[in-house]
Amino acid sequence: MSHHKVIVIGSGPAGLTSAIYTARANLAPLVIEGEPSSTSDQPGGQLMLTTEVENFPGFPEGIMGPELMQRMREQAVRFGAEFLTEKVTKVDFSSRPFQVWVREHCHTAESVIVSTGAQSLMLGLEAEGRLLGHGLSTCATCDGFFFRGQEIAVVGGGDSAIEEATFLTKFATKVSLLVRRDELRASKIMQERAFNNERIEIVWNTVVDDLVGTDKLEGAVVRNVKTGEVRTLDVTGLFVAIGHRPNTDLFKDVLDMEDNGYLITRPGSSYTNVDGVFACGDVQDHTYRQAITAAGSGCMAAIDCERWLEAQGTH
Ligand code: NDP
């Protein structure tokens, strides 16, 4: 067992930023960063699954997602953050000190920062692992720019899919919106936006069965679920926009969350419903979901946490 002033759970931009700030406040945080073999709990978070990041301020030439995360981690280590490359298996926040379990090992802390992130739902195709970041993407804001003048496709029929498809028409010459049913789930106003955009072609009743390409995406094998017709769409980009899932299974019945599983924080802060437990990054944000906003909220959590510890007289 080890005792800490702060335990940070998760090591994406939010967790690492909170680690940098709490480390520089002399709180010697323990960061339980996740397990490398896992796709949902990998150290570094979702940026480990991307290639080039061009929109993180301070990197005018761009930086690879994994390198950006490595640099954030080094910065946290430099100021005294300790890392445990494991996955949290259980938490008990019912009394203080809080308990954070990694299998049979219990770590205790005066405060906890939760930054376990979210994951994009994927189609479940074997080729996805190989092509993610190489033509296959889950974030139009991040990767749209790479598809200037090209023909691409978006999978999904919800608000996210239409928002992404609409945004992508700024770059792509044509965006095929692949919808698995004969109607959209998206709100009426978003539907109108898709219908009125001449660069968006809605392909109804269509699912993706396979992806073409070894090192980079060269096409998508699609099937019409009504007629059974199978064809290959010659697209260089495919955006999967079928929803996200926050990584909050650990916190069921422990922290307040919305129906869709996102943690609830007090507006304008990182406070959860449990005093001394803070949340930041995508685990509590289904709106912005950017590395920079996650980092910003990690900073908020660290400051909230430091002030809270100070008020408890434990800092
Ligand atoms: P949703 O769950 O609303 O929509 C998911 C879409 O993906 C549905 O059309 C669904 O089809 C489809 N889908 C799911 N699985 C598959 C699959 N395996 N293959 C093909 N298609 C699939 O998720 P969103 O991310 O779009 O939205 C989440 C929430 O965020 C919603 O409440 C939405 O309103 C909100 N939001 C609001 C925005 C705005 O107002 N500007 C922007 C973005 C999101 P089916 O309909 O058949 O289930």
GROMACS .gro file of C-alpha atoms in nm, residues 68-281:
model
  214
   68LEU     CA    1   0.324   1.482  -2.784
   69MET     CA    2   0.211   1.250  -2.508
   70GLN     CA    3   0.566   1.132  -2.439
   71ARG     CA    4   0.674   1.494  -2.399
   72MET     CA    5   0.387   1.571  -2.160
   73ARG     CA    6   0.481   1.263  -1.959
   74GLU     CA    7   0.848   1.366  -1.940
   75GLN     CA    8   0.741   1.710  -1.824
   76ALA     CA    9   0.538   1.556  -1.541
   77VAL     CA   10   0.826   1.325  -1.442
   78ARG     CA   11   1.065   1.620  -1.440
   79PHE     CA   12   0.864   1.779  -1.159
   80GLY     CA   13   0.831   1.465  -0.952
   81ALA     CA   14   0.521   1.282  -1.075
   82GLU     CA   15   0.542   0.909  -1.019
   83PHE     CA   16   0.394   0.667  -1.274
   84LEU     CA   17   0.239   0.327  -1.239
   85THR     CA   18   0.181   0.151  -1.572
   86GLU     CA   19  -0.122  -0.041  -1.459
   87LYS     CA   20  -0.496  -0.027  -1.485
   88VAL     CA   21  -0.713   0.069  -1.190
   89THR     CA   22  -0.947  -0.217  -1.110
   90LYS     CA   23  -1.159  -0.072  -0.829
   91VAL     CA   24  -1.209   0.251  -0.637
   92ASP     CA   25  -1.363   0.324  -0.300
   93PHE     CA   26  -1.444   0.691  -0.249
   94SER     CA   27  -1.688   0.634   0.040
   95SER     CA   28  -1.446   0.765   0.302
   96ARG     CA   29  -1.110   0.938   0.320
   97PRO     CA   30  -0.837   0.859   0.248
   98PHE     CA   31  -0.975   0.740  -0.086
   99GLN     CA   32  -0.882   0.392  -0.200
  100VAL     CA   33  -0.766   0.317  -0.552
  101TRP     CA   34  -0.703  -0.047  -0.627
  102VAL     CA   35  -0.478  -0.206  -0.886
  103ARG     CA   36  -0.570  -0.573  -0.863
  104GLU     CA   37  -0.487  -0.671  -0.502
  105HIS     CA   38  -0.280  -0.358  -0.432
  106CYS     CA   39  -0.451  -0.067  -0.262
  107HIS     CA   40  -0.319   0.288  -0.302
  108THR     CA   41  -0.467   0.558  -0.084
  109ALA     CA   42  -0.492   0.932  -0.143
  110GLU     CA   43  -0.624   1.252   0.008
  111SER     CA   44  -0.760   1.350  -0.331
  112VAL     CA   45  -0.817   1.191  -0.672
  113ILE     CA   46  -0.823   1.336  -1.021
  114VAL     CA   47  -1.020   1.123  -1.266
  115SER     CA   48  -0.910   1.157  -1.628
  116THR     CA   49  -0.991   0.821  -1.778
  117GLY     CA   50  -1.108   0.969  -2.108
  118ALA     CA   51  -1.346   0.827  -2.363
  119GLN     CA   52  -1.321   0.605  -2.663
  120SER     CA   53  -1.470   0.636  -3.007
  121LEU     CA   54  -1.700   0.353  -3.093
  122MET     CA   55  -1.554   0.164  -3.386
  123LEU     CA   56  -1.703  -0.063  -3.650
  124GLY     CA   57  -1.527  -0.374  -3.523
  125LEU     CA   58  -1.344  -0.448  -3.849
  126GLU     CA   59  -1.008  -0.620  -3.836
  127ALA     CA   60  -0.846  -0.358  -4.064
  128GLU     CA   61  -0.933  -0.071  -3.828
  129GLY     CA   62  -0.631  -0.122  -3.603
  130ARG     CA   63  -0.398  -0.113  -3.904
  131LEU     CA   64  -0.549   0.192  -4.075
  132LEU     CA   65  -0.643   0.417  -3.784
  133GLY     CA   66  -0.442   0.734  -3.837
  134HIS     CA   67  -0.368   0.627  -4.196
  135GLY     CA   68  -0.683   0.742  -4.370
  136LEU     CA   69  -0.919   0.607  -4.106
  137SER     CA   70  -1.008   0.866  -3.845
  138THR     CA   71  -1.249   0.934  -3.563
  139CYS     CA   72  -1.202   1.311  -3.551
  140ALA     CA   73  -1.280   1.547  -3.837
  141THR     CA   74  -1.159   1.853  -3.647
  142CYS     CA   75  -0.822   1.683  -3.605
  143ASP     CA   76  -0.773   1.523  -3.945
  144GLY     CA   77  -1.002   1.697  -4.197
  145PHE     CA   78  -0.723   1.917  -4.320
  146PHE     CA   79  -0.531   1.616  -4.455
  147PHE     CA   80  -0.806   1.542  -4.707
  148ARG     CA   81  -0.806   1.857  -4.916
  149GLY     CA   82  -0.934   1.792  -5.268
  150GLN     CA   83  -1.011   1.424  -5.198
  151GLU     CA   84  -1.320   1.205  -5.187
  152ILE     CA   85  -1.400   1.066  -4.846
  153ALA     CA   86  -1.679   0.905  -4.647
  154VAL     CA   87  -1.831   0.939  -4.301
  155VAL     CA   88  -2.007   0.651  -4.123
  156GLY     CA   89  -2.305   0.734  -3.902
  157GLY     CA   90  -2.642   0.902  -3.907
  158GLY     CA   91  -2.640   1.101  -3.584
  159ASP     CA   92  -2.557   1.463  -3.508
  160SER     CA   93  -2.186   1.384  -3.486
  161ALA     CA   94  -2.177   1.225  -3.829
  162ILE     CA   95  -2.352   1.521  -3.990
  163GLU     CA   96  -2.141   1.771  -3.803
  164GLU     CA   97  -1.827   1.592  -3.917
  165ALA     CA   98  -1.951   1.551  -4.277
  166THR     CA   99  -2.043   1.920  -4.296
  167PHE     CA  100  -1.707   2.025  -4.157
  168LEU     CA  101  -1.525   1.792  -4.397
  169THR     CA  102  -1.687   1.955  -4.702
  170LYS     CA  103  -1.457   2.250  -4.636
  171PHE     CA  104  -1.172   2.027  -4.752
  172ALA     CA  105  -1.305   1.728  -4.945
  173THR     CA  106  -1.460   1.756  -5.289
  174LYS     CA  107  -1.721   1.495  -5.197
  175VAL     CA  108  -1.832   1.336  -4.870
  176SER     CA  109  -2.041   1.019  -4.879
  177LEU     CA  110  -2.244   0.982  -4.562
  178LEU     CA  111  -2.292   0.610  -4.503
  179VAL     CA  112  -2.614   0.553  -4.310
  180ARG     CA  113  -2.712   0.201  -4.206
  181ARG     CA  114  -3.088   0.266  -4.210
  182ASP     CA  115  -3.321   0.462  -4.437
  183GLU     CA  116  -3.342   0.754  -4.196
  184LEU     CA  117  -3.112   0.971  -3.993
  185ARG     CA  118  -3.102   0.976  -3.616
  186ALA     CA  119  -2.976   1.334  -3.620
  187SER     CA  120  -3.188   1.633  -3.518
  188LYS     CA  121  -3.402   1.794  -3.790
  189ILE     CA  122  -3.184   2.103  -3.818
  190MET     CA  123  -2.873   1.891  -3.871
  191GLN     CA  124  -3.057   1.676  -4.124
  192GLU     CA  125  -3.147   1.990  -4.323
  193ARG     CA  126  -2.784   2.088  -4.319
  194ALA     CA  127  -2.685   1.756  -4.472
  195PHE     CA  128  -2.965   1.759  -4.731
  196ASN     CA  129  -2.877   2.112  -4.841
  197ASN     CA  130  -2.504   2.058  -4.878
  198GLU     CA  131  -2.431   1.965  -5.236
  199ARG     CA  132  -2.097   1.811  -5.146
  200ILE     CA  133  -2.264   1.557  -4.917
  201GLU     CA  134  -2.415   1.248  -5.074
  202ILE     CA  135  -2.622   1.039  -4.837
  203VAL     CA  136  -2.586   0.668  -4.908
  204TRP     CA  137  -2.880   0.498  -4.736
  205ASN     CA  138  -2.908   0.146  -4.596
  206THR     CA  139  -2.535   0.099  -4.624
  207VAL     CA  140  -2.279  -0.058  -4.393
  208VAL     CA  141  -1.903  -0.093  -4.420
  209ASP     CA  142  -1.790  -0.456  -4.442
  210ASP     CA  143  -1.418  -0.408  -4.496
  211LEU     CA  144  -1.144  -0.153  -4.559
  212VAL     CA  145  -0.902  -0.163  -4.848
  213GLY     CA  146  -0.533  -0.074  -4.810
  214THR     CA  147  -0.227  -0.200  -4.627
  215ASP     CA  148  -0.039   0.110  -4.510
  216LYS     CA  149  -0.305   0.363  -4.597
  217LEU     CA  150  -0.672   0.357  -4.673
  218GLU     CA  151  -0.755   0.312  -5.041
  219GLY     CA  152  -1.123   0.228  -5.027
  220ALA     CA  153  -1.414   0.092  -4.830
  221VAL     CA  154  -1.615  -0.218  -4.915
  222VAL     CA  155  -1.977  -0.127  -4.854
  223ARG     CA  156  -2.295  -0.331  -4.863
  224ASN     CA  157  -2.652  -0.223  -4.920
  225VAL     CA  158  -2.843  -0.404  -4.645
  226LYS     CA  159  -3.170  -0.396  -4.846
  227THR     CA  160  -3.044  -0.522  -5.182
  228GLY     CA  161  -2.732  -0.707  -5.069
  229GLU     CA  162  -2.526  -0.525  -5.333
  230VAL     CA  163  -2.157  -0.504  -5.242
  231ARG     CA  164  -1.922  -0.247  -5.394
  232THR     CA  165  -1.598  -0.068  -5.320
  233LEU     CA  166  -1.608   0.305  -5.260
  234ASP     CA  167  -1.287   0.468  -5.380
  235VAL     CA  168  -1.223   0.691  -5.082
  236THR     CA  169  -0.892   0.800  -4.931
  237GLY     CA  170  -1.047   0.892  -4.599
  238LEU     CA  171  -1.310   0.728  -4.380
  239PHE     CA  172  -1.440   0.897  -4.066
  240VAL     CA  173  -1.619   0.682  -3.813
  241ALA     CA  174  -1.874   0.893  -3.626
  242ILE     CA  175  -2.102   0.643  -3.460
  243GLY     CA  176  -2.068   0.776  -3.106
  244HIS     CA  177  -1.831   0.776  -2.810
  245ARG     CA  178  -1.822   0.595  -2.481
  246PRO     CA  179  -1.667   0.749  -2.170
  247ASN     CA  180  -1.447   0.517  -1.964
  248THR     CA  181  -1.652   0.534  -1.648
  249ASP     CA  182  -1.736   0.173  -1.564
  250LEU     CA  183  -1.513   0.204  -1.255
  251PHE     CA  184  -1.723   0.487  -1.120
  252LYS     CA  185  -2.074   0.344  -1.151
  253ASP     CA  186  -2.266   0.410  -0.828
  254VAL     CA  187  -1.961   0.603  -0.703
  255LEU     CA  188  -1.966   0.930  -0.899
  256ASP     CA  189  -2.265   1.110  -1.048
  257MET     CA  190  -2.289   1.060  -1.420
  258GLU     CA  191  -2.528   1.143  -1.699
  259ASP     CA  192  -2.742   0.874  -1.860
  260ASN     CA  193  -2.478   0.836  -2.131
  261GLY     CA  194  -2.206   0.769  -1.872
  262TYR     CA  195  -2.021   1.102  -1.879
  263LEU     CA  196  -1.919   1.223  -1.534
  264ILE     CA  197  -2.098   1.530  -1.405
  265THR     CA  198  -1.880   1.815  -1.284
  266ARG     CA  199  -2.002   2.129  -1.113
  267PRO     CA  200  -2.031   2.396  -1.388
  268GLY     CA  201  -1.714   2.597  -1.437
  269SER     CA  202  -1.509   2.361  -1.221
  270SER     CA  203  -1.376   2.006  -1.202
  271TYR     CA  204  -1.558   1.919  -0.877
  272THR     CA  205  -1.752   1.592  -0.884
  273ASN     CA  206  -2.024   1.507  -0.632
  274VAL     CA  207  -1.759   1.355  -0.400
  275ASP     CA  208  -1.560   1.616  -0.213
  276GLY     CA  209  -1.192   1.573  -0.298
  277VAL     CA  210  -1.251   1.387  -0.625
  278PHE     CA  211  -1.211   1.589  -0.942
  279ALA     CA  212  -1.271   1.502  -1.307
  280CYS     CA  213  -1.122   1.643  -1.624
  281GLY     CA  214  -1.088   1.572  -1.994
   0.00000   0.00000   0.00000
